Amino acid sequence: MRSFLGYSRALIVTAVEAERASVLGGLGLGEQGADALESGAPVVVVACGVGPAAAAAVTAQHLTIAMQEGAPFDVAVSAGIAGGFAGRVEIGGLVVATESIAADLGAEGPDGFQSVDELGFGTSRCDADPGLLRTLRQALPEAIGGPVLTVSTVTGTAHSKELVQKRHPDAVAEAMEGFGVASAARLWPATAFGEIRTVSNAVGPRDRAAWRIPQALATLQDAFGALVVR
């Protein structure tokens, strides 16, 4: 393997080991992609744990140590499986985020939910790097592009799905780490951020019998296989 999409050094962050194994398999790395901070490897794939806080902490740790070691990452990618919004992306489908949105970061009140943007306390949105996004769309033409929501509590009822779709009508998928990776990456202006997701289930009422996690992991592996520049 020569590089990930031509970048000199890439950090790819998944939530769990099963996702990490799929990414490593697609890249053809095996355990060569181990999360050794000091290795200077051209691609490092790490499982950070579930949720935006863990994702931000682990991403920031890796980016900081890489900078101190003189081998900074020029791209950080959040990757893994996700819930997809029916009618926008199907189970087993592939998504490339145009932006990552912290969908439950804000406050509830008598008039409903207000984001931190509306409250004037910051932003709940991180755009994908335009150059990286363009390259991903070219390499993965079958992928659906659109906002990917980051949540700390997975949407699990028809009512909550209706509310989140009303707030984010263009969203294509929901996951739990993208905004965390993005929040860390944007502290380093030279580090491009992106998010890649494959869909294992539909957002909404939890129906474990309808989940297709092995299929989504296989799609994830195939996607990363298409992102290797040899």
XYZ file of C-alpha atoms in Angstrom, residues 4 7 9-13 44 59 63 73-79 129 132 178 181-182 184-186 190-195:
31
model
C -4.792 6.595 1.457
C -2.471 11.773 1.447
C -0.475 10.302 6.428
C -4.047 9.323 7.348
C -5.800 8.689 10.655
C -8.975 6.619 10.365
C -11.148 6.457 13.478
C -3.230 4.444 11.286
C -8.538 11.728 17.728
C -3.151 14.161 16.173
C -1.676 13.469 9.911
C -2.978 15.465 6.968
C -6.349 13.694 6.957
C -8.646 12.318 9.675
C -11.644 10.199 8.722
C -14.507 8.973 10.894
C -15.627 5.581 9.583
C -13.103 19.167 3.771
C -11.382 15.356 0.456
C -18.334 11.876 13.369
C -13.578 13.351 15.171
C -14.364 16.556 13.292
C -10.652 17.411 17.120
C -9.501 17.614 13.505
C -10.558 21.234 13.067
C -3.891 21.407 7.906
C -5.816 18.204 8.730
C -8.675 17.454 6.347
C -11.776 15.849 7.865
C -14.236 13.426 6.311
C -16.789 10.809 7.339
